[in-house]
Every structure is written in C-alpha cells, then in structure tokens.
Amino acid sequence: MERGKEQGMVVMPQQNPLEQLQAKFKEVESNFRGWLAKQSLPVEAAVVTTTSAAQGAAIGAFMGTLTNDVSSSLPTPPQASLDPQAMASLKQAQALSGGPLFQARNFAVMTGVNAGISCVMKRLRGKEDVQSSMVAAFGSGAMFSLVSGMGGPNQIANAATSGLFFALVQGGLFQLGQKFSQPPAEDVYYSRTRSMLSSLGLQNYEKNFKKGLLTDNTLPLLTDSALRDVKIPPGPRLLILDHIQRDPELKEKQGRRR
C-alpha cells in the first residue's frame, strides 16, 4: 500500500535559484510600472527622471574611476596661452576623462533628462516612437554639453550641435532596435503553452515544444510519447499531462476529438 502511494507521488522539479530571483525581480518591476502608470504626469516624470539619473550617476562614477588616471595626466596650461579652438579641445578631453564625481554628474544629467523627456512625450503622444526618442536624445545631448562644459565659447551653438548629434544617433539605434526586436511570428502559437509551463515552473522546456512544433492547438493531443520525442524528462512530462487532465477546457477538447 505504501509502495503504491510512493509510485503515485509526483516529484516537483527543483527550480534554479537564479531563475527564481529573476522572476521575482520581474514581478517587482511589473508592479512598480503598474503603480507608476496610475500616477499623474508630473509625479511619473519626476520618479522616472530621478531613478534614471541615479542609474546614470552609478555608471558615470564607475567610468570615472577607469578614466581618472587619464584625467590626472592631462596638462593644464594657462588659458592665456591657448587659442579658443585649442581650449575647446582641452575642455572636451577633460569632460570625457574626468573623475568619478565629475562623470557621475554628467551621466546623471544625460540619462535623467533623456528618461524624463521620454516619459512626458509618451504620455502626451500616447506612444513611444522614433520622434519621441530623438526629442529626448536632443534634450539630453544639449544638457550634457552645457553641464560638462564641452565646446567653445558659444555654449548655445555647441549645445544645439551636441543635441542634434545625440538625436541622430538615438534615432538610428531606435530604428535598428525596432527592426531586430520584432517577436517571431510563431510565438503567437505558444501563448497558452508558455502560460502552462510558467505555472508549473517548467519555462526551460518551451524550446522543446517549439522544436517539436507542439503548438497550443496540440495541447489536447499531447501524450507521454510525444513529450518524450521532444526530450522532456519523465517528471516534467507527468506534470504537463496532469495539468492538461485537470484543465476543463483542454479536457473538453480531448473529449470532442475522441
């Protein structure tokens, strides 16, 4: 009797701790985004700008530690001995190779302004497209130029030039991202499969379903041998088949086909 009970027991597979941590992080991020979307435009823009500026400051500080030695080795000749063009070049070199605090400030301004403008544009226009991305990049580039001190005496002209350069680069990257981030057409046939595997903690086996062309439409037809053919281990096979048997809709489709 006890042996029969042991045979009827289903052993739950152990999940990877890293995958659990990633899933938890995504859940927290999703909840935060949901809360943020319910806030007013000024609150959302302020939160997005602040968090992005903090991230940019951390990146800038890290880069500043790497370039600190370069910054200290730059000569600092008297300004009177340099013409305006040479002085502008020196300021550009110093802006790109400053210490941790200097770079943290520059990157905080650049990333914060970019995220804040993107947030406002998305709320006002109801979408996130290349135009909004370029406007945000122009603003961040201009502010980066003004704060970092890059350029010559004409700060306004240099800010506009930097903003235009940032906007063109960001526009090109946005278009490339749109082109290569399109989801595969076959993904629409695995929405229910993906949900089932996620609920069972078997997300890693989605690729097995796709390799075997086991789409959502084949779920009511699944057998142990079919799952074995796509190299799914015995434990996960039992969980999948048990889930299908317990799902009223899938069970009904099985009855219709028989």
PDB file of C-alpha atoms in Angstrom:
ATOM      1  CA  MET A   1       0.000   0.000   0.000  1.00  0.00           C
ATOM      2  CA  GLU A   2       2.760   2.375   0.943  1.00  0.00           C
ATOM      3  CA  ARG A   3       4.621   1.429  -2.203  1.00  0.00           C
ATOM      4  CA  GLY A   4       1.574   2.353  -4.311  1.00  0.00           C
ATOM      5  CA  LYS A   5       1.409   5.729  -2.662  1.00  0.00           C
ATOM      6  CA  GLU A   6       5.068   6.310  -3.391  1.00  0.00           C
ATOM      7  CA  GLN A   7       4.545   5.418  -7.036  1.00  0.00           C
ATOM      8  CA  GLY A   8       1.616   7.842  -7.265  1.00  0.00           C
ATOM      9  CA  MET A   9       3.608  10.729  -5.869  1.00  0.00           C
ATOM     10  CA  VAL A  10       4.814  13.355  -8.334  1.00  0.00           C
ATOM     11  CA  VAL A  11       8.230  14.811  -7.601  1.00  0.00           C
ATOM     12  CA  MET A  12       8.330  18.549  -8.209  1.00  0.00           C
ATOM     13  CA  PRO A  13      11.450  19.608 -10.088  1.00  0.00           C
ATOM     14  CA  GLN A  14      13.775  21.975  -8.299  1.00  0.00           C
ATOM     15  CA  GLN A  15      13.889  25.452  -9.798  1.00  0.00           C
ATOM     16  CA  ASN A  16      17.131  27.251 -10.450  1.00  0.00           C
ATOM     17  CA  PRO A  17      17.667  29.897  -7.696  1.00  0.00           C
ATOM     18  CA  LEU A  18      18.857  32.362 -10.339  1.00  0.00           C
ATOM     19  CA  GLU A  19      15.665  31.888 -12.335  1.00  0.00           C
ATOM     20  CA  GLN A  20      13.586  32.376  -9.186  1.00  0.00           C
ATOM     21  CA  LEU A  21      15.465  35.604  -8.437  1.00  0.00           C
ATOM     22  CA  GLN A  22      14.932  36.830 -11.989  1.00  0.00           C
ATOM     23  CA  ALA A  23      11.217  36.007 -11.816  1.00  0.00           C
ATOM     24  CA  LYS A  24      10.904  37.867  -8.511  1.00  0.00           C
ATOM     25  CA  PHE A  25      12.720  40.889  -9.920  1.00  0.00           C
ATOM     26  CA  LYS A  26      10.438  40.948 -12.952  1.00  0.00           C
ATOM     27  CA  GLU A  27       7.396  40.749 -10.682  1.00  0.00           C
ATOM     28  CA  VAL A  28       8.588  43.695  -8.586  1.00  0.00           C
ATOM     29  CA  GLU A  29       9.425  45.667 -11.721  1.00  0.00           C
ATOM     30  CA  SER A  30       5.994  44.932 -13.203  1.00  0.00           C
ATOM     31  CA  ASN A  31       4.241  46.036 -10.002  1.00  0.00           C
ATOM     32  CA  PHE A  32       6.295  49.234  -9.903  1.00  0.00           C
ATOM     33  CA  ARG A  33       5.477  50.045 -13.527  1.00  0.00           C
ATOM     34  CA  GLY A  34       1.793  49.396 -12.858  1.00  0.00           C
ATOM     35  CA  TRP A  35       1.833  51.770  -9.883  1.00  0.00           C
ATOM     36  CA  LEU A  36       3.759  54.395 -11.837  1.00  0.00           C
ATOM     37  CA  ALA A  37       1.305  54.296 -14.756  1.00  0.00           C
ATOM     38  CA  LYS A  38      -1.521  55.291 -12.380  1.00  0.00           C
ATOM     39  CA  GLN A  39       0.265  58.440 -11.192  1.00  0.00           C
ATOM     40  CA  SER A  40      -0.096  61.945 -12.610  1.00  0.00           C
ATOM     41  CA  LEU A  41       2.283  63.129 -15.329  1.00  0.00           C
ATOM     42  CA  PRO A  42       4.417  65.337 -13.015  1.00  0.00           C
ATOM     43  CA  VAL A  43       4.826  62.510 -10.472  1.00  0.00           C
ATOM     44  CA  GLU A  44       5.674  59.920 -13.115  1.00  0.00           C
ATOM     45  CA  ALA A  45       8.157  62.238 -14.842  1.00  0.00           C
ATOM     46  CA  ALA A  46       9.834  63.106 -11.526  1.00  0.00           C
ATOM     47  CA  VAL A  47      10.158  59.462 -10.457  1.00  0.00           C
ATOM     48  CA  VAL A  48      11.439  58.322 -13.854  1.00  0.00           C
ATOM     49  CA  THR A  49      13.927  61.182 -14.057  1.00  0.00           C
ATOM     50  CA  THR A  50      15.229  60.575 -10.531  1.00  0.00           C
ATOM     51  CA  THR A  51      15.655  56.807 -10.897  1.00  0.00           C
ATOM     52  CA  SER A  52      17.292  57.129 -14.309  1.00  0.00           C
ATOM     53  CA  ALA A  53      19.600  59.874 -13.043  1.00  0.00           C
ATOM     54  CA  ALA A  54      20.662  57.618 -10.157  1.00  0.00           C
ATOM     55  CA  GLN A  55      21.453  54.807 -12.581  1.00  0.00           C
ATOM     56  CA  GLY A  56      23.374  57.197 -14.822  1.00  0.00           C
ATOM     57  CA  ALA A  57      25.331  58.525 -11.838  1.00  0.00           C
ATOM     58  CA  ALA A  58      26.375  54.995 -10.890  1.00  0.00           C
ATOM     59  CA  ILE A  59      27.525  54.263 -14.442  1.00  0.00           C
ATOM     60  CA  GLY A  60      29.341  57.591 -14.661  1.00  0.00           C
ATOM     61  CA  ALA A  61      31.094  57.072 -11.342  1.00  0.00           C
ATOM     62  CA  PHE A  62      32.285  53.641 -12.466  1.00  0.00           C
ATOM     63  CA  MET A  63      33.568  55.024 -15.766  1.00  0.00           C
ATOM     64  CA  GLY A  64      35.173  57.895 -13.910  1.00  0.00           C
ATOM     65  CA  THR A  65      37.240  55.503 -11.841  1.00  0.00           C
ATOM     66  CA  LEU A  66      38.535  53.941 -15.053  1.00  0.00           C
ATOM     67  CA  THR A  67      39.441  57.271 -16.645  1.00  0.00           C
ATOM     68  CA  ASN A  68      40.669  59.048 -13.522  1.00  0.00           C
ATOM     69  CA  ASP A  69      44.300  58.306 -14.312  1.00  0.00           C
ATOM     70  CA  VAL A  70      43.869  59.713 -17.808  1.00  0.00           C
ATOM     71  CA  SER A  71      42.309  62.869 -16.424  1.00  0.00           C
ATOM     72  CA  SER A  72      45.139  63.436 -13.957  1.00  0.00           C
ATOM     73  CA  SER A  73      47.707  63.087 -16.735  1.00  0.00           C
ATOM     74  CA  LEU A  74      46.137  65.808 -18.893  1.00  0.00           C
ATOM     75  CA  PRO A  75      48.170  69.016 -18.865  1.00  0.00           C
ATOM     76  CA  THR A  76      46.559  72.193 -17.601  1.00  0.00           C
ATOM     77  CA  PRO A  77      48.346  75.025 -19.382  1.00  0.00           C
ATOM     78  CA  PRO A  78      47.401  78.645 -18.712  1.00  0.00           C
ATOM     79  CA  GLN A  79      44.262  79.649 -20.637  1.00  0.00           C
ATOM     80  CA  ALA A  80      46.006  82.741 -21.939  1.00  0.00           C
ATOM     81  CA  SER A  81      48.490  80.589 -23.845  1.00  0.00           C
ATOM     82  CA  LEU A  82      45.794  78.744 -25.812  1.00  0.00           C
ATOM     83  CA  ASP A  83      43.609  79.936 -28.643  1.00  0.00           C
ATOM     84  CA  PRO A  84      39.822  79.343 -28.346  1.00  0.00           C
ATOM     85  CA  GLN A  85      39.917  76.250 -30.572  1.00  0.00           C
ATOM     86  CA  ALA A  86      42.653  74.583 -28.533  1.00  0.00           C
ATOM     87  CA  MET A  87      40.875  75.492 -25.302  1.00  0.00           C
ATOM     88  CA  ALA A  88      37.672  73.903 -26.611  1.00  0.00           C
ATOM     89  CA  SER A  89      39.538  70.684 -27.427  1.00  0.00           C
ATOM     90  CA  LEU A  90      41.058  70.629 -23.943  1.00  0.00           C
ATOM     91  CA  LYS A  91      37.624  71.032 -22.335  1.00  0.00           C
ATOM     92  CA  GLN A  92      36.254  68.201 -24.427  1.00  0.00           C
ATOM     93  CA  ALA A  93      39.087  65.909 -23.321  1.00  0.00           C
ATOM     94  CA  GLN A  94      38.556  66.862 -19.684  1.00  0.00           C
ATOM     95  CA  ALA A  95      34.795  66.316 -19.985  1.00  0.00           C
ATOM     96  CA  LEU A  96      35.299  62.799 -21.297  1.00  0.00           C
ATOM     97  CA  SER A  97      38.025  61.794 -18.837  1.00  0.00           C
ATOM     98  CA  GLY A  98      37.030  63.432 -15.541  1.00  0.00           C
ATOM     99  CA  GLY A  99      36.994  61.780 -12.140  1.00  0.00           C
ATOM    100  CA  PRO A 100      34.160  59.716 -10.641  1.00  0.00           C
ATOM    101  CA  LEU A 101      32.165  62.656  -9.257  1.00  0.00           C
ATOM    102  CA  PHE A 102      32.546  64.633 -12.469  1.00  0.00           C
ATOM    103  CA  GLN A 103      31.396  61.768 -14.658  1.00  0.00           C
ATOM    104  CA  ALA A 104      28.611  60.817 -12.221  1.00  0.00           C
ATOM    105  CA  ARG A 105      27.170  64.311 -12.553  1.00  0.00           C
ATOM    106  CA  ASN A 106      27.436  64.322 -16.343  1.00  0.00           C
ATOM    107  CA  PHE A 107      25.816  60.914 -16.819  1.00  0.00           C
ATOM    108  CA  ALA A 108      23.137  61.628 -14.212  1.00  0.00           C
ATOM    109  CA  VAL A 109      22.077  64.725 -16.138  1.00  0.00           C
ATOM    110  CA  MET A 110      22.220  62.957 -19.502  1.00  0.00           C
ATOM    111  CA  THR A 111      20.247  59.850 -18.520  1.00  0.00           C
ATOM    112  CA  GLY A 112      17.824  61.705 -16.257  1.00  0.00           C
ATOM    113  CA  VAL A 113      16.889  64.288 -18.873  1.00  0.00           C
ATOM    114  CA  ASN A 114      16.538  61.615 -21.554  1.00  0.00           C
ATOM    115  CA  ALA A 115      14.222  59.470 -19.417  1.00  0.00           C
ATOM    116  CA  GLY A 116      12.184  62.441 -18.207  1.00  0.00           C
ATOM    117  CA  ILE A 117      11.549  63.810 -21.696  1.00  0.00           C
ATOM    118  CA  SER A 118      10.751  60.310 -23.000  1.00  0.00           C
ATOM    119  CA  CYS A 119       8.209  59.858 -20.213  1.00  0.00           C
ATOM    120  CA  VAL A 120       6.492  63.174 -20.945  1.00  0.00           C
ATOM    121  CA  MET A 121       6.452  62.553 -24.700  1.00  0.00           C
ATOM    122  CA  LYS A 122       4.976  59.083 -24.239  1.00  0.00           C
ATOM    123  CA  ARG A 123       2.200  60.423 -22.005  1.00  0.00           C
ATOM    124  CA  LEU A 124       1.370  63.319 -24.327  1.00  0.00           C
ATOM    125  CA  ARG A 125       1.541  61.388 -27.606  1.00  0.00           C
ATOM    126  CA  GLY A 126       0.298  58.049 -26.305  1.00  0.00           C
ATOM    127  CA  LYS A 127       3.098  56.106 -27.943  1.00  0.00           C
ATOM    128  CA  GLU A 128       6.852  55.642 -27.978  1.00  0.00           C
ATOM    129  CA  ASP A 129       8.302  56.130 -31.452  1.00  0.00           C
ATOM    130  CA  VAL A 130      11.430  57.391 -33.163  1.00  0.00           C
ATOM    131  CA  GLN A 131      10.307  61.032 -32.998  1.00  0.00           C
ATOM    132  CA  SER A 132       9.885  60.932 -29.221  1.00  0.00           C
ATOM    133  CA  SER A 133      13.204  59.122 -28.871  1.00  0.00           C
ATOM    134  CA  MET A 134      15.030  61.747 -30.936  1.00  0.00           C
ATOM    135  CA  VAL A 135      13.467  64.646 -28.984  1.00  0.00           C
ATOM    136  CA  ALA A 136      14.582  63.063 -25.707  1.00  0.00           C
ATOM    137  CA  ALA A 137      18.074  62.447 -27.091  1.00  0.00           C
ATOM    138  CA  PHE A 138      18.335  66.051 -28.303  1.00  0.00           C
ATOM    139  CA  GLY A 139      17.458  67.332 -24.833  1.00  0.00           C
ATOM    140  CA  SER A 140      19.903  65.012 -23.080  1.00  0.00           C
ATOM    141  CA  GLY A 141      22.694  65.829 -25.533  1.00  0.00           C
ATOM    142  CA  ALA A 142      22.181  69.566 -25.134  1.00  0.00           C
ATOM    143  CA  MET A 143      22.140  69.348 -21.335  1.00  0.00           C
ATOM    144  CA  PHE A 144      25.203  67.098 -21.324  1.00  0.00           C
ATOM    145  CA  SER A 145      27.072  69.674 -23.394  1.00  0.00           C
ATOM    146  CA  LEU A 146      26.086  72.548 -21.078  1.00  0.00           C
ATOM    147  CA  VAL A 147      26.827  70.718 -17.820  1.00  0.00           C
ATOM    148  CA  SER A 148      30.076  69.062 -18.891  1.00  0.00           C
ATOM    149  CA  GLY A 149      31.497  72.254 -20.374  1.00  0.00           C
ATOM    150  CA  MET A 150      32.229  70.727 -23.770  1.00  0.00           C
ATOM    151  CA  GLY A 151      32.669  73.044 -26.703  1.00  0.00           C
ATOM    152  CA  GLY A 152      33.987  76.539 -27.217  1.00  0.00           C
ATOM    153  CA  PRO A 153      32.804  79.946 -26.034  1.00  0.00           C
ATOM    154  CA  ASN A 154      29.452  79.696 -27.840  1.00  0.00           C
ATOM    155  CA  GLN A 155      27.742  77.278 -25.441  1.00  0.00           C
ATOM    156  CA  ILE A 156      24.289  77.555 -27.062  1.00  0.00           C
ATOM    157  CA  ALA A 157      25.554  76.615 -30.512  1.00  0.00           C
ATOM    158  CA  ASN A 158      27.595  73.736 -29.120  1.00  0.00           C
ATOM    159  CA  ALA A 159      24.627  72.504 -27.070  1.00  0.00           C
ATOM    160  CA  ALA A 160      22.453  72.502 -30.192  1.00  0.00           C
ATOM    161  CA  THR A 161      25.149  70.647 -32.159  1.00  0.00           C
ATOM    162  CA  SER A 162      25.562  68.038 -29.412  1.00  0.00           C
ATOM    163  CA  GLY A 163      21.800  67.647 -29.131  1.00  0.00           C
ATOM    164  CA  LEU A 164      21.493  67.110 -32.865  1.00  0.00           C
ATOM    165  CA  PHE A 165      24.271  64.532 -32.824  1.00  0.00           C
ATOM    166  CA  PHE A 166      22.653  62.649 -29.924  1.00  0.00           C
ATOM    167  CA  ALA A 167      19.273  62.768 -31.679  1.00  0.00           C
ATOM    168  CA  LEU A 168      20.639  61.314 -34.930  1.00  0.00           C
ATOM    169  CA  VAL A 169      22.482  58.522 -33.112  1.00  0.00           C
ATOM    170  CA  GLN A 170      19.472  57.706 -30.942  1.00  0.00           C
ATOM    171  CA  GLY A 171      17.144  57.740 -33.935  1.00  0.00           C
ATOM    172  CA  GLY A 172      19.365  55.285 -35.780  1.00  0.00           C
ATOM    173  CA  LEU A 173      19.643  52.986 -32.774  1.00  0.00           C
ATOM    174  CA  PHE A 174      15.876  53.107 -32.232  1.00  0.00           C
ATOM    175  CA  GLN A 175      15.210  52.075 -35.820  1.00  0.00           C
ATOM    176  CA  LEU A 176      17.701  49.211 -35.562  1.00  0.00           C
ATOM    177  CA  GLY A 177      16.161  48.091 -32.300  1.00  0.00           C
ATOM    178  CA  GLN A 178      12.680  48.097 -33.819  1.00  0.00           C
ATOM    179  CA  LYS A 179      13.915  46.060 -36.744  1.00  0.00           C
ATOM    180  CA  PHE A 180      15.671  43.349 -34.732  1.00  0.00           C
ATOM    181  CA  SER A 181      13.323  43.181 -31.726  1.00  0.00           C
ATOM    182  CA  GLN A 182      10.227  42.019 -33.579  1.00  0.00           C
ATOM    183  CA  PRO A 183       8.917  38.860 -31.889  1.00  0.00           C
ATOM    184  CA  PRO A 184       8.937  35.711 -34.022  1.00  0.00           C
ATOM    185  CA  ALA A 185       5.659  35.039 -35.776  1.00  0.00           C
ATOM    186  CA  GLU A 186       5.461  31.583 -34.235  1.00  0.00           C
ATOM    187  CA  ASP A 187       5.327  32.986 -30.683  1.00  0.00           C
ATOM    188  CA  VAL A 188       1.606  33.701 -31.030  1.00  0.00           C
ATOM    189  CA  TYR A 189       1.017  29.952 -31.250  1.00  0.00           C
ATOM    190  CA  TYR A 190       2.650  29.304 -27.877  1.00  0.00           C
ATOM    191  CA  SER A 191       0.890  31.755 -25.557  1.00  0.00           C
ATOM    192  CA  ARG A 192      -1.113  29.065 -23.734  1.00  0.00           C
ATOM    193  CA  THR A 193       1.834  26.680 -23.714  1.00  0.00           C
ATOM    194  CA  ARG A 194       4.049  29.372 -22.228  1.00  0.00           C
ATOM    195  CA  SER A 195       1.457  30.129 -19.546  1.00  0.00           C
ATOM    196  CA  MET A 196       1.112  26.443 -18.663  1.00  0.00           C
ATOM    197  CA  LEU A 197       4.859  25.881 -18.407  1.00  0.00           C
ATOM    198  CA  SER A 198       5.292  29.035 -16.339  1.00  0.00           C
ATOM    199  CA  SER A 199       2.622  27.940 -13.852  1.00  0.00           C
ATOM    200  CA  LEU A 200       4.399  24.595 -13.479  1.00  0.00           C
ATOM    201  CA  GLY A 201       7.872  26.110 -13.176  1.00  0.00           C
ATOM    202  CA  LEU A 202       8.961  24.448 -16.424  1.00  0.00           C
ATOM    203  CA  GLN A 203       9.766  27.527 -18.539  1.00  0.00           C
ATOM    204  CA  ASN A 204      13.002  25.942 -19.761  1.00  0.00           C
ATOM    205  CA  TYR A 205      11.060  23.387 -21.805  1.00  0.00           C
ATOM    206  CA  GLU A 206       9.318  25.931 -24.049  1.00  0.00           C
ATOM    207  CA  LYS A 207      12.122  25.490 -26.577  1.00  0.00           C
ATOM    208  CA  ASN A 208      11.401  21.749 -26.645  1.00  0.00           C
ATOM    209  CA  PHE A 209       7.785  22.428 -27.585  1.00  0.00           C
ATOM    210  CA  LYS A 210       8.878  24.775 -30.360  1.00  0.00           C
ATOM    211  CA  LYS A 211      11.429  22.344 -31.756  1.00  0.00           C
ATOM    212  CA  GLY A 212       8.749  19.661 -31.913  1.00  0.00           C
ATOM    213  CA  LEU A 213       6.145  22.093 -33.327  1.00  0.00           C
ATOM    214  CA  LEU A 214       3.873  21.312 -30.361  1.00  0.00           C
ATOM    215  CA  THR A 215       1.700  24.427 -30.502  1.00  0.00           C
ATOM    216  CA  ASP A 216      -1.266  25.469 -28.360  1.00  0.00           C
ATOM    217  CA  ASN A 217      -3.550  23.567 -30.723  1.00  0.00           C
ATOM    218  CA  THR A 218      -1.759  20.301 -29.946  1.00  0.00           C
ATOM    219  CA  LEU A 219      -2.102  20.549 -26.153  1.00  0.00           C
ATOM    220  CA  PRO A 220      -5.275  18.386 -26.013  1.00  0.00           C
ATOM    221  CA  LEU A 221      -3.482  15.771 -28.143  1.00  0.00           C
ATOM    222  CA  LEU A 222      -0.321  15.510 -26.068  1.00  0.00           C
ATOM    223  CA  THR A 223       0.776  12.052 -24.955  1.00  0.00           C
ATOM    224  CA  ASP A 224       3.717  10.775 -22.960  1.00  0.00           C
ATOM    225  CA  SER A 225       5.396   9.534 -26.121  1.00  0.00           C
ATOM    226  CA  ALA A 226       5.003  12.893 -27.858  1.00  0.00           C
ATOM    227  CA  LEU A 227       6.642  14.679 -24.930  1.00  0.00           C
ATOM    228  CA  ARG A 228       9.350  12.044 -24.837  1.00  0.00           C
ATOM    229  CA  ASP A 229      10.075  12.635 -28.519  1.00  0.00           C
ATOM    230  CA  VAL A 230      10.918  16.289 -27.785  1.00  0.00           C
ATOM    231  CA  LYS A 231      13.289  15.157 -24.995  1.00  0.00           C
ATOM    232  CA  ILE A 232      11.272  16.282 -21.976  1.00  0.00           C
ATOM    233  CA  PRO A 233      12.226  14.241 -18.845  1.00  0.00           C
ATOM    234  CA  PRO A 234       9.722  11.948 -17.089  1.00  0.00           C
ATOM    235  CA  GLY A 235       8.984  14.245 -14.124  1.00  0.00           C
ATOM    236  CA  PRO A 236       8.038  17.288 -16.215  1.00  0.00           C
ATOM    237  CA  ARG A 237       6.069  15.008 -18.579  1.00  0.00           C
ATOM    238  CA  LEU A 238       3.909  13.821 -15.686  1.00  0.00           C
ATOM    239  CA  LEU A 239       3.295  17.383 -14.523  1.00  0.00           C
ATOM    240  CA  ILE A 240       2.317  18.548 -18.008  1.00  0.00           C
ATOM    241  CA  LEU A 241      -0.058  15.657 -18.658  1.00  0.00           C
ATOM    242  CA  ASP A 242      -1.610  16.035 -15.201  1.00  0.00           C
ATOM    243  CA  HIS A 243      -2.151  19.755 -15.834  1.00  0.00           C
ATOM    244  CA  ILE A 244      -3.882  19.026 -19.143  1.00  0.00           C
ATOM    245  CA  GLN A 245      -6.138  16.457 -17.461  1.00  0.00           C
ATOM    246  CA  ARG A 246      -7.128  18.982 -14.804  1.00  0.00           C
ATOM    247  CA  ASP A 247      -7.798  21.825 -17.252  1.00  0.00           C
ATOM    248  CA  PRO A 248     -11.566  21.806 -18.027  1.00  0.00           C
ATOM    249  CA  GLU A 249     -11.213  23.448 -21.443  1.00  0.00           C
ATOM    250  CA  LEU A 250      -8.437  21.139 -22.621  1.00  0.00           C
ATOM    251  CA  LYS A 251     -10.244  18.110 -21.192  1.00  0.00           C
ATOM    252  CA  GLU A 252     -13.367  19.109 -23.133  1.00  0.00           C
ATOM    253  CA  LYS A 253     -11.374  19.416 -26.366  1.00  0.00           C
ATOM    254  CA  GLN A 254      -9.933  15.977 -25.745  1.00  0.00           C
ATOM    255  CA  GLY A 255     -13.446  14.562 -25.445  1.00  0.00           C
ATOM    256  CA  ARG A 256     -14.565  16.228 -28.665  1.00  0.00           C
ATOM    257  CA  ARG A 257     -11.654  14.802 -30.631  1.00  0.00           C
ATOM    258  CA  ARG A 258     -12.383  11.310 -29.377  1.00  0.00           C
TER     259      ARG A 258
END
